[in-house]
Amino acid sequence: QVQLVESGGGLVQAGGSLRLSCAASGRTFSSYIMAWFRQAPGKEREFVAAIRWSGGRTAYYADSAKGRFTISMDNAKKSMYLQMNSLKPEDTAVYYCAAGGLAVRDVEAWGQGTQVTVSS
């Protein structure tokens, strides 16, 4: 089992930037797809971005994240990042690091979540 710990959330004004980090430990995760999801109050958890831990480092983005968010990873640090630029109030949510897939049903491990609040 892989353990995931997020950090980097906070309060930012619209148009600002934040960088989320996810530190992984435990079971080898070289075959995992690593992803970010988010959940706003009263809404279902939704996919934001994902990247393969090995191989070509193919990245996947939700339409809402394309052009504004960038997912990356550092193998040596066993960490994944989400650079979020041009933030909007609708980006306000708890952001979760996940291991396993692009859909909630495919996720094998979740982090505890980090709050991102974007003020207008």
Tab-separated table of C-alpha atoms in Angstrom:
chain	number	residue	atom	x	y	z
A	1	GLN	CA	0.000	0.000	0.000
A	2	VAL	CA	1.265	3.447	-0.863
A	3	GLN	CA	0.862	6.352	1.561
A	4	LEU	CA	0.265	9.862	0.253
A	5	VAL	CA	0.571	13.214	2.011
A	6	GLU	CA	-0.451	16.497	0.391
A	7	SER	CA	0.708	19.997	1.227
A	8	GLY	CA	0.624	23.464	-0.260
A	9	GLY	CA	-3.014	24.448	-0.096
A	10	GLY	CA	-4.172	27.815	1.154
A	11	LEU	CA	-6.076	31.003	0.434
A	12	VAL	CA	-5.313	32.939	-2.728
A	13	GLN	CA	-6.986	35.701	-4.695
A	14	ALA	CA	-8.459	35.052	-8.110
A	15	GLY	CA	-5.738	35.134	-10.735
A	16	GLY	CA	-3.132	33.936	-8.275
A	17	SER	CA	-1.108	30.731	-8.138
A	18	LEU	CA	-0.530	27.832	-5.792
A	19	ARG	CA	1.671	24.760	-5.943
A	20	LEU	CA	0.446	21.575	-4.351
A	21	SER	CA	2.826	18.785	-3.383
A	22	CYS	CA	2.210	15.097	-2.772
A	23	ALA	CA	4.820	12.965	-1.023
A	24	ALA	CA	4.557	9.217	-1.549
A	25	SER	CA	5.941	6.402	0.580
A	26	GLY	CA	5.429	2.703	1.143
A	27	ARG	CA	4.851	0.183	-1.593
A	28	THR	CA	6.542	0.706	-4.926
A	29	PHE	CA	4.384	2.827	-7.160
A	30	SER	CA	6.347	2.728	-10.393
A	31	SER	CA	3.388	1.280	-12.260
A	32	TYR	CA	0.855	3.695	-10.840
A	33	ILE	CA	-0.918	6.494	-12.509
A	34	MET	CA	-0.679	9.349	-10.016
A	35	ALA	CA	-3.460	11.887	-10.008
A	36	TRP	CA	-5.026	14.936	-8.429
A	37	PHE	CA	-8.732	15.062	-7.701
A	38	ARG	CA	-10.790	17.767	-6.036
A	39	GLN	CA	-14.059	17.990	-4.203
A	40	ALA	CA	-16.025	21.177	-3.689
A	41	PRO	CA	-18.739	21.458	-1.028
A	42	GLY	CA	-21.883	19.647	-2.106
A	43	LYS	CA	-20.253	18.225	-5.222
A	44	GLU	CA	-18.788	14.891	-6.203
A	45	ARG	CA	-15.055	14.318	-6.244
A	46	GLU	CA	-13.712	15.039	-9.719
A	47	PHE	CA	-10.558	14.348	-11.705
A	48	VAL	CA	-8.152	17.249	-12.208
A	49	ALA	CA	-4.876	15.905	-13.620
A	50	ALA	CA	-2.785	12.735	-13.770
A	51	ILE	CA	0.640	11.506	-14.785
A	52	ARG	CA	2.264	8.117	-15.187
A	53	TRP	CA	5.036	7.439	-12.727
A	54	SER	CA	7.219	5.705	-15.319
A	55	GLY	CA	7.636	5.604	-19.047
A	56	GLY	CA	6.878	8.670	-21.077
A	57	ARG	CA	5.390	10.678	-18.219
A	58	THR	CA	2.222	11.228	-20.203
A	59	ALA	CA	0.042	13.835	-18.530
A	60	TYR	CA	-3.742	13.995	-18.535
A	61	TYR	CA	-5.879	17.007	-17.668
A	62	ALA	CA	-9.525	17.749	-17.097
A	63	ASP	CA	-10.859	20.419	-19.419
A	64	SER	CA	-11.137	22.787	-16.454
A	65	ALA	CA	-7.396	22.425	-15.795
A	66	LYS	CA	-5.988	22.588	-19.314
A	67	GLY	CA	-3.813	25.614	-19.928
A	68	ARG	CA	-3.792	26.658	-16.263
A	69	PHE	CA	-2.550	23.662	-14.261
A	70	THR	CA	0.627	21.653	-14.743
A	71	ILE	CA	1.267	18.259	-13.183
A	72	SER	CA	4.817	17.038	-12.636
A	73	MET	CA	6.792	14.578	-10.570
A	74	ASP	CA	10.232	14.060	-9.077
A	75	ASN	CA	11.184	10.386	-8.975
A	76	ALA	CA	14.120	10.911	-6.644
A	77	LYS	CA	11.900	12.638	-4.092
A	78	LYS	CA	8.937	10.337	-4.747
A	79	SER	CA	6.825	13.441	-5.040
A	80	MET	CA	4.194	14.806	-7.363
A	81	TYR	CA	3.229	18.414	-7.857
A	82	LEU	CA	0.345	20.458	-9.213
A	83	GLN	CA	1.185	23.987	-10.287
A	84	MET	CA	-2.041	25.959	-10.453
A	85	ASN	CA	-2.040	29.327	-12.205
A	86	SER	CA	-4.797	31.800	-13.046
A	87	LEU	CA	-6.901	30.407	-10.239
A	88	LYS	CA	-10.632	31.058	-10.235
A	89	PRO	CA	-13.162	31.007	-7.386
A	90	GLU	CA	-14.625	27.849	-8.919
A	91	ASP	CA	-11.308	26.111	-8.262
A	92	THR	CA	-12.085	26.273	-4.550
A	93	ALA	CA	-12.131	22.703	-3.223
A	94	VAL	CA	-10.278	20.126	-1.201
A	95	TYR	CA	-7.569	18.706	-3.443
A	96	TYR	CA	-6.587	15.069	-3.062
A	97	CYS	CA	-3.523	13.227	-4.222
A	98	ALA	CA	-4.347	9.749	-5.491
A	99	ALA	CA	-2.664	6.627	-6.801
A	100	GLY	CA	-4.226	4.215	-9.226
A	101	GLY	CA	-6.133	5.812	-12.061
A	102	LEU	CA	-8.034	8.638	-13.651
A	103	ALA	CA	-11.395	7.685	-12.205
A	104	VAL	CA	-12.414	7.676	-8.543
A	105	ARG	CA	-13.346	3.979	-8.796
A	106	ASP	CA	-9.799	3.109	-9.931
A	107	VAL	CA	-7.976	4.864	-7.087
A	108	GLU	CA	-6.179	2.535	-4.695
A	109	ALA	CA	-4.853	5.120	-2.246
A	110	TRP	CA	-5.854	8.662	-1.259
A	111	GLY	CA	-4.087	11.412	0.591
A	112	GLN	CA	-5.844	13.293	3.378
A	113	GLY	CA	-6.572	16.321	1.189
A	114	THR	CA	-5.509	19.953	1.259
A	115	GLN	CA	-7.880	22.924	1.118
A	116	VAL	CA	-7.573	25.440	-1.720
A	117	THR	CA	-9.686	28.568	-1.408
A	118	VAL	CA	-9.773	31.175	-4.173
A	119	SER	CA	-11.360	34.486	-3.264
A	120	SER	CA	-12.965	36.769	-5.830
